[in-house]
CSV table of C-alpha atoms in Angstrom, one decimal:
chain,number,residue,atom,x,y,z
S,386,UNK,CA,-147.1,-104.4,128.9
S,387,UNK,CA,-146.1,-104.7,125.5
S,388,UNK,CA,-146.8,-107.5,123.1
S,389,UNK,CA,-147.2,-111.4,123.5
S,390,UNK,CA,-150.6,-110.8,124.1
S,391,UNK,CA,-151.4,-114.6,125.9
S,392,UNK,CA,-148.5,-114.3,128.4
S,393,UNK,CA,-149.6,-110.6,129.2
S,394,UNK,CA,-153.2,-111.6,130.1
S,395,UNK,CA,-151.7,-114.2,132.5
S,396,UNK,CA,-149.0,-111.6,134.1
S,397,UNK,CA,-152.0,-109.0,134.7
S,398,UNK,CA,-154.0,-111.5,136.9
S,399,UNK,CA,-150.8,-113.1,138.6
S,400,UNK,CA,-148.9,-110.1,139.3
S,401,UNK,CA,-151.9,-108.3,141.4
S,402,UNK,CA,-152.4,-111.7,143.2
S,403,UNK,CA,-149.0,-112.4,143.6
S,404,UNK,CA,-147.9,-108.5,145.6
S,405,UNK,CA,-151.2,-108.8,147.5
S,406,UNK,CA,-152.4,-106.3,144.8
S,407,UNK,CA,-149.3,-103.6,145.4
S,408,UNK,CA,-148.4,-104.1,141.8
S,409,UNK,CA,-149.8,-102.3,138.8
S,410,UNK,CA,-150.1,-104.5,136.2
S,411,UNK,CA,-150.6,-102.3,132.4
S,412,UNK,CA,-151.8,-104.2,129.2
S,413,UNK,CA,-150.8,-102.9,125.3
S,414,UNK,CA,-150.9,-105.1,122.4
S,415,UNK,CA,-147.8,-104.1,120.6
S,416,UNK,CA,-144.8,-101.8,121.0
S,417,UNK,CA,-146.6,-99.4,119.0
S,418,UNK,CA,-149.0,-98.7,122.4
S,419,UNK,CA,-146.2,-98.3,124.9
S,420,UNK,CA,-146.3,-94.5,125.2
S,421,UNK,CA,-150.3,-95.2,126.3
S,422,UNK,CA,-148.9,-97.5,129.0
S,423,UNK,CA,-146.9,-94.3,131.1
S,424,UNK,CA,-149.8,-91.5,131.5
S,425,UNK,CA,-151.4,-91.6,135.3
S,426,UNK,CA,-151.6,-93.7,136.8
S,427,UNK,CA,-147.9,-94.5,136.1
S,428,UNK,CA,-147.6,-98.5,136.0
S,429,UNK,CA,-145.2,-100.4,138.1
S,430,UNK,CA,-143.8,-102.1,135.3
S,431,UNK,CA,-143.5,-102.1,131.8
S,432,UNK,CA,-142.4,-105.4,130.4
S,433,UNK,CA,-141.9,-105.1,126.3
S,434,UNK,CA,-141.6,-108.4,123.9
S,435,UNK,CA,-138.4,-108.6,121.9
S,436,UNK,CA,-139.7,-111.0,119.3
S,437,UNK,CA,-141.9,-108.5,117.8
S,438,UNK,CA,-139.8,-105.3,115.5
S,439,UNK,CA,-139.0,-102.1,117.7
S,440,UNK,CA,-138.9,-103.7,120.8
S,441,UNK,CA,-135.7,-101.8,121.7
S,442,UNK,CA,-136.5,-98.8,120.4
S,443,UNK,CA,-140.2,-99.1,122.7
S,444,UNK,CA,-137.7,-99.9,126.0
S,445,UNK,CA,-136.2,-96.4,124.8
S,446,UNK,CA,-139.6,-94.8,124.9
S,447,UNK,CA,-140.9,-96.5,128.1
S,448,UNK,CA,-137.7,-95.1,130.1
S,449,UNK,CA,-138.0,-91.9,128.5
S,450,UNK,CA,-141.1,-91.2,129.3
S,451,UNK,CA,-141.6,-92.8,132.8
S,452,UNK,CA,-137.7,-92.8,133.7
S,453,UNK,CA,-139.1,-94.5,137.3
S,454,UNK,CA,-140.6,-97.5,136.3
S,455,UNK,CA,-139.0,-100.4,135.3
S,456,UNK,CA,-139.1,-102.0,132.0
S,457,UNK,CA,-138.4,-105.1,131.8
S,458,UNK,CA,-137.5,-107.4,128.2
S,459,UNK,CA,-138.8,-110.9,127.2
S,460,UNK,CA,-136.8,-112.9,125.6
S,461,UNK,CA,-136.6,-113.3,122.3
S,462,UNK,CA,-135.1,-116.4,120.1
S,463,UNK,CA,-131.9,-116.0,122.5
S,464,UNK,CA,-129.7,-114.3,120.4
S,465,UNK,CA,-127.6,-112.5,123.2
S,466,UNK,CA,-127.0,-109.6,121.0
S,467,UNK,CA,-130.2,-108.5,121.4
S,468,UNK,CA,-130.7,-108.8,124.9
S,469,UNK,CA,-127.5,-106.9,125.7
S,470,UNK,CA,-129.2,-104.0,123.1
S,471,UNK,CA,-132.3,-104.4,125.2
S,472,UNK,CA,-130.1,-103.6,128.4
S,473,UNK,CA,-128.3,-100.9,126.8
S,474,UNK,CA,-131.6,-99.5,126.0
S,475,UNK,CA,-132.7,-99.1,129.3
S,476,UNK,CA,-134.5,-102.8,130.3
S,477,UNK,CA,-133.7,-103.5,133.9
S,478,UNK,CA,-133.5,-107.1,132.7
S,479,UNK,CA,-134.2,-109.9,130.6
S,480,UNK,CA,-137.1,-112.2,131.1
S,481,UNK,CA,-137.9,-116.3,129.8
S,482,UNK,CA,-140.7,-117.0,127.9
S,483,UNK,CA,-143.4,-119.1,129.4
S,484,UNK,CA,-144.5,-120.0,132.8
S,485,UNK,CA,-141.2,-119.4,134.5
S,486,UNK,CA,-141.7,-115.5,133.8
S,487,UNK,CA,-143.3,-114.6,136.8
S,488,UNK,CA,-140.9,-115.2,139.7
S,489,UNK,CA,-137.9,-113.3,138.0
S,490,UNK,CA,-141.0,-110.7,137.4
S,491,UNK,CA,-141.6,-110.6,140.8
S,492,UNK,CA,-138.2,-110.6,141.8
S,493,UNK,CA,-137.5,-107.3,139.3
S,494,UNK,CA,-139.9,-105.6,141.3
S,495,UNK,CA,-138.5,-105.9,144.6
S,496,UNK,CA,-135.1,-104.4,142.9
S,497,UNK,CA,-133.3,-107.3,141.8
S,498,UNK,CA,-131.6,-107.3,138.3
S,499,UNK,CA,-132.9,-110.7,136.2
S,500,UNK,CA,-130.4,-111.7,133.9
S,501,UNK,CA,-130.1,-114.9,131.6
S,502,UNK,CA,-127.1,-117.0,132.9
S,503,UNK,CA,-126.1,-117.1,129.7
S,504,UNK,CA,-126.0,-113.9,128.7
S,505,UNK,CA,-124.4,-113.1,131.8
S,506,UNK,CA,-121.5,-115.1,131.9
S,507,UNK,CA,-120.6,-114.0,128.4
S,508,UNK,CA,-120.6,-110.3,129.3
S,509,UNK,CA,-118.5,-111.9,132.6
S,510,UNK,CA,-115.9,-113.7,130.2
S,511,UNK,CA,-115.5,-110.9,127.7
S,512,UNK,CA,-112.1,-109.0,127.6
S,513,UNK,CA,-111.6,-106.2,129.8
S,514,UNK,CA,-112.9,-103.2,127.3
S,515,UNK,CA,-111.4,-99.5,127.1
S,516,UNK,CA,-115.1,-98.3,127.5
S,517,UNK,CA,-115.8,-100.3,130.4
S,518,UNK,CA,-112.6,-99.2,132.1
S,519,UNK,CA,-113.3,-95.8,131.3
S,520,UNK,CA,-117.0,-96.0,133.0
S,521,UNK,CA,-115.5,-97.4,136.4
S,522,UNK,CA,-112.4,-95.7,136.4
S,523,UNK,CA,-113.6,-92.5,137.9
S,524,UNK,CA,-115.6,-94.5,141.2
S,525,UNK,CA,-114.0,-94.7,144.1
S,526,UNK,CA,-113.9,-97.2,146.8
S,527,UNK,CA,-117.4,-97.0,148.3
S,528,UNK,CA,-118.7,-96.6,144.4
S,529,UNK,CA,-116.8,-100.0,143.5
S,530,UNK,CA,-118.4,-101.2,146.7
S,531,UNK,CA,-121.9,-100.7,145.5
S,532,UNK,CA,-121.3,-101.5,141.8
S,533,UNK,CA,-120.2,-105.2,143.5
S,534,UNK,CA,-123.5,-105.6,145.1
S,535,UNK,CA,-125.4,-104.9,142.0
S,536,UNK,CA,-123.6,-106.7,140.1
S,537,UNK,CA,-123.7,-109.5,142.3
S,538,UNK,CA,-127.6,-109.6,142.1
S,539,UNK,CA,-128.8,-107.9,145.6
S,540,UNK,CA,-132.1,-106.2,146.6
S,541,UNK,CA,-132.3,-102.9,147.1
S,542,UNK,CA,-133.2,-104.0,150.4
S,543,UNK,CA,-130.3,-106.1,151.2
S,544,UNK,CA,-127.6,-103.5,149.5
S,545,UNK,CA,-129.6,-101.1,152.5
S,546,UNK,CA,-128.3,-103.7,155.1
S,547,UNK,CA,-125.1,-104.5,154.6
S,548,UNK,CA,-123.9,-100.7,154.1
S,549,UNK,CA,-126.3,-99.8,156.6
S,550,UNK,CA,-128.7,-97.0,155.2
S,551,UNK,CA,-132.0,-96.6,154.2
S,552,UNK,CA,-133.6,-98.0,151.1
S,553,UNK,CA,-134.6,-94.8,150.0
S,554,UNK,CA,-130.4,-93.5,150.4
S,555,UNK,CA,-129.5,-97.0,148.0
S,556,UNK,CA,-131.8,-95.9,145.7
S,557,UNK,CA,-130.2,-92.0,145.7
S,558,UNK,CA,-126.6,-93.2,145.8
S,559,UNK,CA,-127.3,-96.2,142.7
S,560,UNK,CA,-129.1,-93.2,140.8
S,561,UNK,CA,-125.8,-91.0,141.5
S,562,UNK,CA,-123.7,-94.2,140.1
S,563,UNK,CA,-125.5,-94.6,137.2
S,564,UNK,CA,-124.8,-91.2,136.6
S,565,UNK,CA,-121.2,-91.7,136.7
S,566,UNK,CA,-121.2,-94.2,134.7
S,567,UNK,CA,-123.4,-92.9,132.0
S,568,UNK,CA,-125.9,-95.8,132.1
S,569,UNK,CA,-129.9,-95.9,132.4
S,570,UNK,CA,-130.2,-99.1,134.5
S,571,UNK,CA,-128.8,-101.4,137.0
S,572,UNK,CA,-128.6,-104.6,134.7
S,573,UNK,CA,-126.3,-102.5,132.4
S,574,UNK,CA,-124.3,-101.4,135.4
S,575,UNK,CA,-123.3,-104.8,136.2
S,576,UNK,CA,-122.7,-105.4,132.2
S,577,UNK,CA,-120.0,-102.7,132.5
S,578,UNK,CA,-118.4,-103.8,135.9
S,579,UNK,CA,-118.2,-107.5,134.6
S,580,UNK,CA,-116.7,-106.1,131.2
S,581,UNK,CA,-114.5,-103.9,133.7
S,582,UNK,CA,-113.6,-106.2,135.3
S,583,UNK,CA,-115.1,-105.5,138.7
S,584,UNK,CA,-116.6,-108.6,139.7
C-alpha cells in the first residue's frame, strides 16, 4: 500500500483477519515505494493515497508492473476530477477515508467496482460523449450485456451466474471487453458505458 501511513497499518492487520488470511496485505510509505510493493510475492492489492503528489502517476506504475492486481485509490479532498484521473489511470476504484475503508476494500477484492456515489452519478448525468460512443459502439449484444453488469456493480461471481459460465470465463470475456474498449479497469468501463449511455 501506498501512503497514509496510520490507515495502512490498520488495513494490514484487518485485511488478513477479515479474508481468513487469503489476502496479501503490502505496506510502502509513499508513492515513491510502489514499484517495491509488485516483486514476488505479488500482493493482492495495491491501494495508493491521492492526497499525497504522484498518486496517479504510482496507480500507472502499480498496473504496469503487476497488470493482475488491483489498485485501488483513497480518496483525496473529493475533488472528482481527480478520482476520475485516478480511474483513468488504472484504479479499480475509489476508496473513503477513515474507518469505513475496509468493507468497500473487501468488497474490491471479491471483484466489485467501489465507486463514490457522487462521483458516480456525475459521470451518469454527463452528456453522451463522442469518445464514449466510440468505445461501445463496436460491442455487440452480449458485450453490452456484460458492460451492464459491470456497470451496475456485480461480482465477478454473480456476472458468472446470471450468464451462466465460470468465474474464470467472466474474467477472460471482461479482459477481452476491456480490450475493446481500450480501458485498464472495470471502474473505467462503467465510466464510459454511463458517459455512453449504456446504463
Amino acid at each position: 500500500m501506498s501512503g497514509h501511513a496510520p490507515l495502512v497499518r490498520d488495513l494490514e492487520q484487518s485485511i488478513p483477519a477479515a479474508t481468513g488470511g487469503r489476502a496479501a496485505v503490502a505496506g510502502a510509505g509513499d508513492g515513491s515505494d510502489v514499484a517495491g510493493l509488485v516483486r514476488e510475492p505479488v500482493p493482492d492489492l495495491i491501494l495508493v493515497d491521492l492526497l499525497p503528489p504522484g498518486g496517479v502517476a504510482a496507480i500507472a506504475a502499480a498496473r504496469a508492473a503487476a497488470p493482475k492486481t488491483r489498485v485501488l485509490a483513497l480518496a483525496g479532498d473529493g475533488d472528482p476530477a481527480a478520482e476520475l484521473e485516478a480511474l483513468r489511470a488504472g484504479a479499480s476504484g475509489i476508496l473513503p477515508r477513515g474507518d469505513e475503508a475496509l468493507p468497500p476494500l473487501l468488497a474490491a477484492l471479491e471483484g466489485w467496482a467501489v465507486v463514490p456515489a457522487a462521483l458516480l452519478a456525475s459521470l451518469v448525468e454527463r452528456p453522451v460523449r463522442p469518445a464514449a460512443q466510440s468505445a461501445t459502439a463496436q460491442l455487440d449484444e452480449s458485450d453490452q450485456r456484460l458492460l451492464r453488469l459491470i456497470a451496475g456493480g456485480s461480482s465477478t461471481s454473480e456476472i458468472a451466474g446470471v450468464l451462466h459460465v465460470s468465474d474464470r470465463t467472466v474474467k477472460r470475456l471482461t479482459a477481452a471487453l476491456l480490450r475493446k474498449m481500450h480501458v485498464s479497469s472495470r471502474t473505467e468501463a462503467a465510466a464510459v458505458a454511463g458517459s455512453a449511455g449504456l446504463v
